[in-house]
Amino acid sequence: MHIINKCFLKNKKNFQQKKIIFIGNIQEKLFKFFNAKLSIIYTKKYNYKKYIKIIKQKKIIYLYNKNILFKFCKYLILFWSKNKKESYILLKEIISIIPLNYNIFIFGEKKSGINNIEKKIKKWVKIKKIIKIKNFLFLSCKIKKNKNKNIYKFKKKKKNKIIIYSLPGVFGYKKIDKGSLLLSKFLINKKIKGNILDIGCGTGFLGIKINYINNFNKNIKITYVDNYLPSLITTKKNLIKNKIHKKKYKIISSNIFNNINKKYNLIICNPPIHINLKINFIFIKKFLKNVKFFIKKKSEVIIVINKFISKNIFKKFKKKKKILIKNKKYYVYKLFYK
């Protein structure tokens, strides 16, 4: 954090008692470095909404859509993520809607790809100043031209009859995850009906696979849940492209179970174990702790987990479980609840 502090101290006059929009890889502790009159956070991650209760105390507004209040704020600060493709999408989105001559500041680590940014955005953005401190870069820029609004470039994949599109930052962007493929192999031989919950749906592949292997059974309705807005955009596109009727699915923005209020016949999950490219078990721990409140009696929870973490995770939670299928890297478990 001290590196960030040094960068912004050199531009202190720009931020004192100003109204500022924050976007990107935002950490809550960053706000102690700004004496902003108002902070507006534009995020694509639903879990930021949990801070809504403290808006009045911290003078912070969280937005989960494109209604960014540029007319109320003079400055925008983008914190560059280690997932550079995800960050480029964010930047392109901002460039497509931001007013001309608007001040934006971009901050990030050199190894995240920010050092090559000038060549890629010089058509739309004029870089006024570059500050280099150790492995970090701080860019002061002005918008000179708006980018075409068609910013989403989907990557297309095909698995058997299923068409899957994806976006950078969405789980399974380059290819369908091997854990999801293993779980789908188990589902092939399983008769499924009722209400199904897909937590951390990513591209929506697992739910779409269930519809195909059950011949689009009318008795199946799948709720797709993800914390990340581009995942939900991708899932919706894939449901339409694979001709899944809108009565057979529901899409919900939620940080795991935070926005879920009913019980299901089947819950499936391929939990993420990374945050900003670093291993992190927060998701899977919260899932295992709370899933019992959202499953109907005599129903099933099926989860695929990387082999190297499965033993340690289940030791802590002492779940009754059964291995349904496995390979060298992944185990698919059925979890039992009374």
GROMACS .gro file of C-alpha atoms in nm, residues 20-231:
model
  212
   20ILE     CA    1  -1.388   1.055  -0.774
   21ILE     CA    2  -1.497   0.742  -0.964
   22PHE     CA    3  -1.302   0.425  -0.879
   23ILE     CA    4  -1.297   0.119  -1.102
   24GLY     CA    5  -1.104  -0.207  -1.138
   25ASN     CA    6  -0.907  -0.408  -0.884
   26ILE     CA    7  -1.021  -0.200  -0.585
   27GLN     CA    8  -0.918  -0.276  -0.229
   28GLU     CA    9  -1.122  -0.118   0.049
   29LYS     CA   10  -0.805  -0.004   0.235
   30LEU     CA   11  -0.717   0.224  -0.058
   31PHE     CA   12  -0.966   0.485   0.055
   32LYS     CA   13  -0.750   0.592   0.349
   33PHE     CA   14  -0.515   0.748   0.092
   34PHE     CA   15  -0.786   0.975  -0.051
   35ASN     CA   16  -0.957   1.262   0.116
   36ALA     CA   17  -1.231   1.258  -0.147
   37LYS     CA   18  -1.554   1.448  -0.102
   38LEU     CA   19  -1.742   1.158  -0.264
   39SER     CA   20  -1.624   0.817  -0.389
   40ILE     CA   21  -1.823   0.637  -0.658
   41ILE     CA   22  -1.721   0.276  -0.718
   42TYR     CA   23  -1.817   0.116  -1.049
   43THR     CA   24  -1.785  -0.259  -1.010
   44LYS     CA   25  -1.880  -0.574  -1.196
   45LYS     CA   26  -1.864  -0.784  -0.878
   46TYR     CA   27  -2.181  -0.827  -0.675
   47ASN     CA   28  -1.999  -0.875  -0.344
   48TYR     CA   29  -1.909  -0.505  -0.332
   49LYS     CA   30  -2.276  -0.445  -0.260
   50LYS     CA   31  -2.227  -0.581   0.092
   51TYR     CA   32  -2.073  -0.243   0.181
   52ILE     CA   33  -2.395  -0.057   0.097
   53LYS     CA   34  -2.483  -0.027   0.468
   54ILE     CA   35  -2.182   0.197   0.533
   55ILE     CA   36  -2.228   0.438   0.243
   56LYS     CA   37  -2.315   0.735   0.469
   57GLN     CA   38  -2.015   0.678   0.693
   58LYS     CA   39  -1.757   0.649   0.414
   59LYS     CA   40  -1.920   0.872   0.152
   60ILE     CA   41  -1.909   0.582  -0.093
   61ILE     CA   42  -2.164   0.483  -0.359
   62TYR     CA   43  -2.143   0.142  -0.526
   63LEU     CA   44  -2.272   0.099  -0.882
   64TYR     CA   45  -2.335  -0.237  -1.050
   65ASN     CA   46  -2.430  -0.093  -1.390
   66LYS     CA   47  -2.310   0.161  -1.648
   67ASN     CA   48  -2.499   0.457  -1.501
   68ILE     CA   49  -2.172   0.623  -1.400
   69LEU     CA   50  -2.224   0.976  -1.275
   70PHE     CA   51  -1.957   1.151  -1.482
   71LYS     CA   52  -2.128   1.489  -1.453
   72PHE     CA   53  -2.086   1.480  -1.074
   73CYS     CA   54  -1.721   1.367  -1.076
   74LYS     CA   55  -1.414   1.517  -1.241
   75TYR     CA   56  -1.179   1.222  -1.204
   76LEU     CA   57  -1.174   0.847  -1.263
   77ILE     CA   58  -0.910   0.611  -1.121
   78LEU     CA   59  -0.866   0.265  -1.274
   79PHE     CA   60  -0.674   0.009  -1.070
   80TRP     CA   61  -0.521  -0.234  -1.318
   81SER     CA   62  -0.579  -0.603  -1.244
   82LYS     CA   63  -0.327  -0.885  -1.290
   83ASN     CA   64  -0.580  -1.024  -1.536
   84LYS     CA   65  -0.483  -0.778  -1.810
   85LYS     CA   66  -0.751  -0.892  -2.057
   86GLU     CA   67  -1.019  -0.819  -1.798
   87SER     CA   68  -0.863  -0.477  -1.732
   88TYR     CA   69  -0.855  -0.391  -2.105
   89ILE     CA   70  -1.226  -0.467  -2.129
   90LEU     CA   71  -1.291  -0.232  -1.836
   91LEU     CA   72  -1.080   0.042  -1.992
   92LYS     CA   73  -1.244   0.003  -2.335
   93GLU     CA   74  -1.586   0.019  -2.172
   94ILE     CA   75  -1.495   0.341  -1.993
   95ILE     CA   76  -1.347   0.495  -2.309
   96SER     CA   77  -1.670   0.417  -2.495
   97ILE     CA   78  -1.890   0.618  -2.256
   98ILE     CA   79  -1.666   0.876  -2.087
   99PRO     CA   80  -1.689   1.249  -2.184
  100LEU     CA   81  -1.411   1.399  -2.393
  101ASN     CA   82  -1.127   1.575  -2.206
  102TYR     CA   83  -1.215   1.379  -1.893
  103ASN     CA   84  -0.929   1.308  -1.650
  104ILE     CA   85  -0.849   0.943  -1.586
  105PHE     CA   86  -0.568   0.788  -1.386
  106ILE     CA   87  -0.445   0.431  -1.429
  107PHE     CA   88  -0.242   0.252  -1.165
  108GLY     CA   89  -0.094  -0.100  -1.169
  109GLU     CA   90   0.202  -0.334  -1.155
  110LYS     CA   91   0.432  -0.346  -1.458
  111LYS     CA   92   0.410  -0.726  -1.479
  112SER     CA   93   0.031  -0.702  -1.520
  113GLY     CA   94   0.071  -0.559  -1.872
  114ILE     CA   95   0.016  -0.192  -1.789
  115ASN     CA   96   0.359  -0.100  -1.929
  116ASN     CA   97   0.231  -0.178  -2.283
  117ILE     CA   98  -0.091   0.015  -2.245
  118GLU     CA   99   0.017   0.338  -2.420
  119LYS     CA  100   0.043   0.176  -2.764
  120LYS     CA  101  -0.300   0.017  -2.735
  121ILE     CA  102  -0.497   0.322  -2.621
  122LYS     CA  103  -0.313   0.615  -2.783
  123LYS     CA  104  -0.591   0.646  -3.042
  124TRP     CA  105  -0.844   0.742  -2.773
  125VAL     CA  106  -0.636   0.858  -2.476
  126LYS     CA  107  -0.362   1.118  -2.441
  127ILE     CA  108  -0.113   1.022  -2.170
  128LYS     CA  109   0.005   1.340  -1.994
  129LYS     CA  110   0.230   1.198  -1.726
  130ILE     CA  111   0.390   0.867  -1.629
  131ILE     CA  112   0.522   0.806  -1.278
  132LYS     CA  113   0.738   0.497  -1.219
  133ILE     CA  114   0.798   0.370  -0.865
  134LYS     CA  115   0.972   0.032  -0.837
  135ASN     CA  116   0.749  -0.221  -1.018
  136PHE     CA  117   0.446   0.008  -1.043
  137LEU     CA  118   0.323   0.260  -1.299
  138PHE     CA  119   0.089   0.554  -1.250
  139LEU     CA  120  -0.051   0.713  -1.567
  140SER     CA  121  -0.227   1.049  -1.585
  141CYS     CA  122  -0.445   1.067  -1.898
  142LYS     CA  123  -0.715   1.262  -2.082
  143ILE     CA  124  -0.981   1.124  -2.314
  144LYS     CA  125  -0.943   1.264  -2.668
  145LYS     CA  126  -1.177   1.032  -2.858
  146ASN     CA  127  -1.454   0.784  -2.769
  147LYS     CA  128  -1.413   0.420  -2.863
  148ASN     CA  129  -1.673   0.224  -3.058
  149LYS     CA  130  -1.924   0.088  -2.805
  150ASN     CA  131  -1.896  -0.270  -2.935
  151ILE     CA  132  -1.633  -0.363  -2.676
  152TYR     CA  133  -1.724  -0.723  -2.596
  153LYS     CA  134  -1.535  -0.972  -2.812
  154PHE     CA  135  -1.658  -1.319  -2.722
  155LYS     CA  136  -1.442  -1.627  -2.761
  156LYS     CA  137  -1.637  -1.918  -2.914
  157LYS     CA  138  -1.592  -2.287  -2.825
  158LYS     CA  139  -1.790  -2.596  -2.916
  159LYS     CA  140  -1.822  -2.917  -2.712
  160ASN     CA  141  -2.029  -3.186  -2.879
  161LYS     CA  142  -2.353  -3.003  -2.963
  162ILE     CA  143  -2.306  -2.724  -2.709
  163ILE     CA  144  -2.187  -2.380  -2.822
  164ILE     CA  145  -2.005  -2.182  -2.553
  165TYR     CA  146  -1.906  -1.816  -2.577
  166SER     CA  147  -1.691  -1.645  -2.317
  167LEU     CA  148  -1.525  -1.317  -2.219
  168PRO     CA  149  -1.187  -1.240  -2.058
  169GLY     CA  150  -1.214  -1.265  -1.680
  170VAL     CA  151  -1.492  -1.526  -1.698
  171PHE     CA  152  -1.407  -1.869  -1.556
  172GLY     CA  153  -1.337  -2.105  -1.846
  173TYR     CA  154  -1.253  -1.826  -2.092
  174LYS     CA  155  -0.984  -2.005  -2.297
  175LYS     CA  156  -1.135  -2.352  -2.276
  176ILE     CA  157  -1.396  -2.541  -2.079
  177ASP     CA  158  -1.245  -2.622  -1.741
  178LYS     CA  159  -1.141  -2.987  -1.689
  179GLY     CA  160  -1.319  -2.996  -1.355
  180SER     CA  161  -1.646  -2.893  -1.522
  181LEU     CA  162  -1.594  -3.155  -1.793
  182LEU     CA  163  -1.545  -3.426  -1.529
  183LEU     CA  164  -1.860  -3.320  -1.345
  184SER     CA  165  -2.054  -3.320  -1.673
  185LYS     CA  166  -1.940  -3.682  -1.736
  186PHE     CA  167  -2.106  -3.787  -1.413
  187LEU     CA  168  -2.424  -3.598  -1.500
  188ILE     CA  169  -2.460  -3.789  -1.829
  189ASN     CA  170  -2.580  -4.100  -1.643
  190LYS     CA  171  -2.800  -3.917  -1.396
  191LYS     CA  172  -3.173  -3.847  -1.427
  192ILE     CA  173  -3.233  -3.492  -1.309
  193LYS     CA  174  -3.551  -3.301  -1.239
  194GLY     CA  175  -3.675  -3.012  -1.027
  195ASN     CA  176  -3.510  -2.685  -0.937
  196ILE     CA  177  -3.133  -2.677  -0.982
  197LEU     CA  178  -2.887  -2.417  -0.856
  198ASP     CA  179  -2.555  -2.362  -1.035
  199ILE     CA  180  -2.336  -2.157  -0.799
  200GLY     CA  181  -2.048  -1.977  -0.971
  201CYS     CA  182  -2.191  -2.059  -1.314
  202GLY     CA  183  -1.913  -1.894  -1.521
  203THR     CA  184  -2.016  -1.949  -1.883
  204GLY     CA  185  -2.324  -2.153  -1.786
  205PHE     CA  186  -2.176  -2.470  -1.939
  206LEU     CA  187  -2.284  -2.713  -1.664
  207GLY     CA  188  -2.647  -2.603  -1.659
  208ILE     CA  189  -2.669  -2.610  -2.040
  209LYS     CA  190  -2.517  -2.959  -2.037
  210ILE     CA  191  -2.786  -3.074  -1.792
  211ASN     CA  192  -3.055  -2.952  -2.033
  212TYR     CA  193  -2.898  -3.137  -2.326
  213ILE     CA  194  -2.847  -3.471  -2.152
  214ASN     CA  195  -3.201  -3.459  -2.013
  215ASN     CA  196  -3.345  -3.382  -2.357
  216PHE     CA  197  -3.465  -3.037  -2.249
  217ASN     CA  198  -3.689  -3.191  -1.981
  218LYS     CA  199  -3.979  -2.959  -1.897
  219ASN     CA  200  -3.948  -3.052  -1.528
  220ILE     CA  201  -3.606  -2.889  -1.500
  221LYS     CA  202  -3.546  -2.524  -1.414
  222ILE     CA  203  -3.190  -2.404  -1.355
  223THR     CA  204  -3.089  -2.093  -1.162
  224TYR     CA  205  -2.751  -1.959  -1.272
  225VAL     CA  206  -2.564  -1.761  -1.007
  226ASP     CA  207  -2.240  -1.564  -1.028
  227ASN     CA  208  -2.073  -1.272  -0.851
  228TYR     CA  209  -1.919  -1.137  -1.174
  229LEU     CA  210  -2.141  -0.945  -1.417
  230PRO     CA  211  -1.958  -1.053  -1.741
  231SER     CA  212  -2.021  -1.416  -1.636
   0.00000   0.00000   0.00000
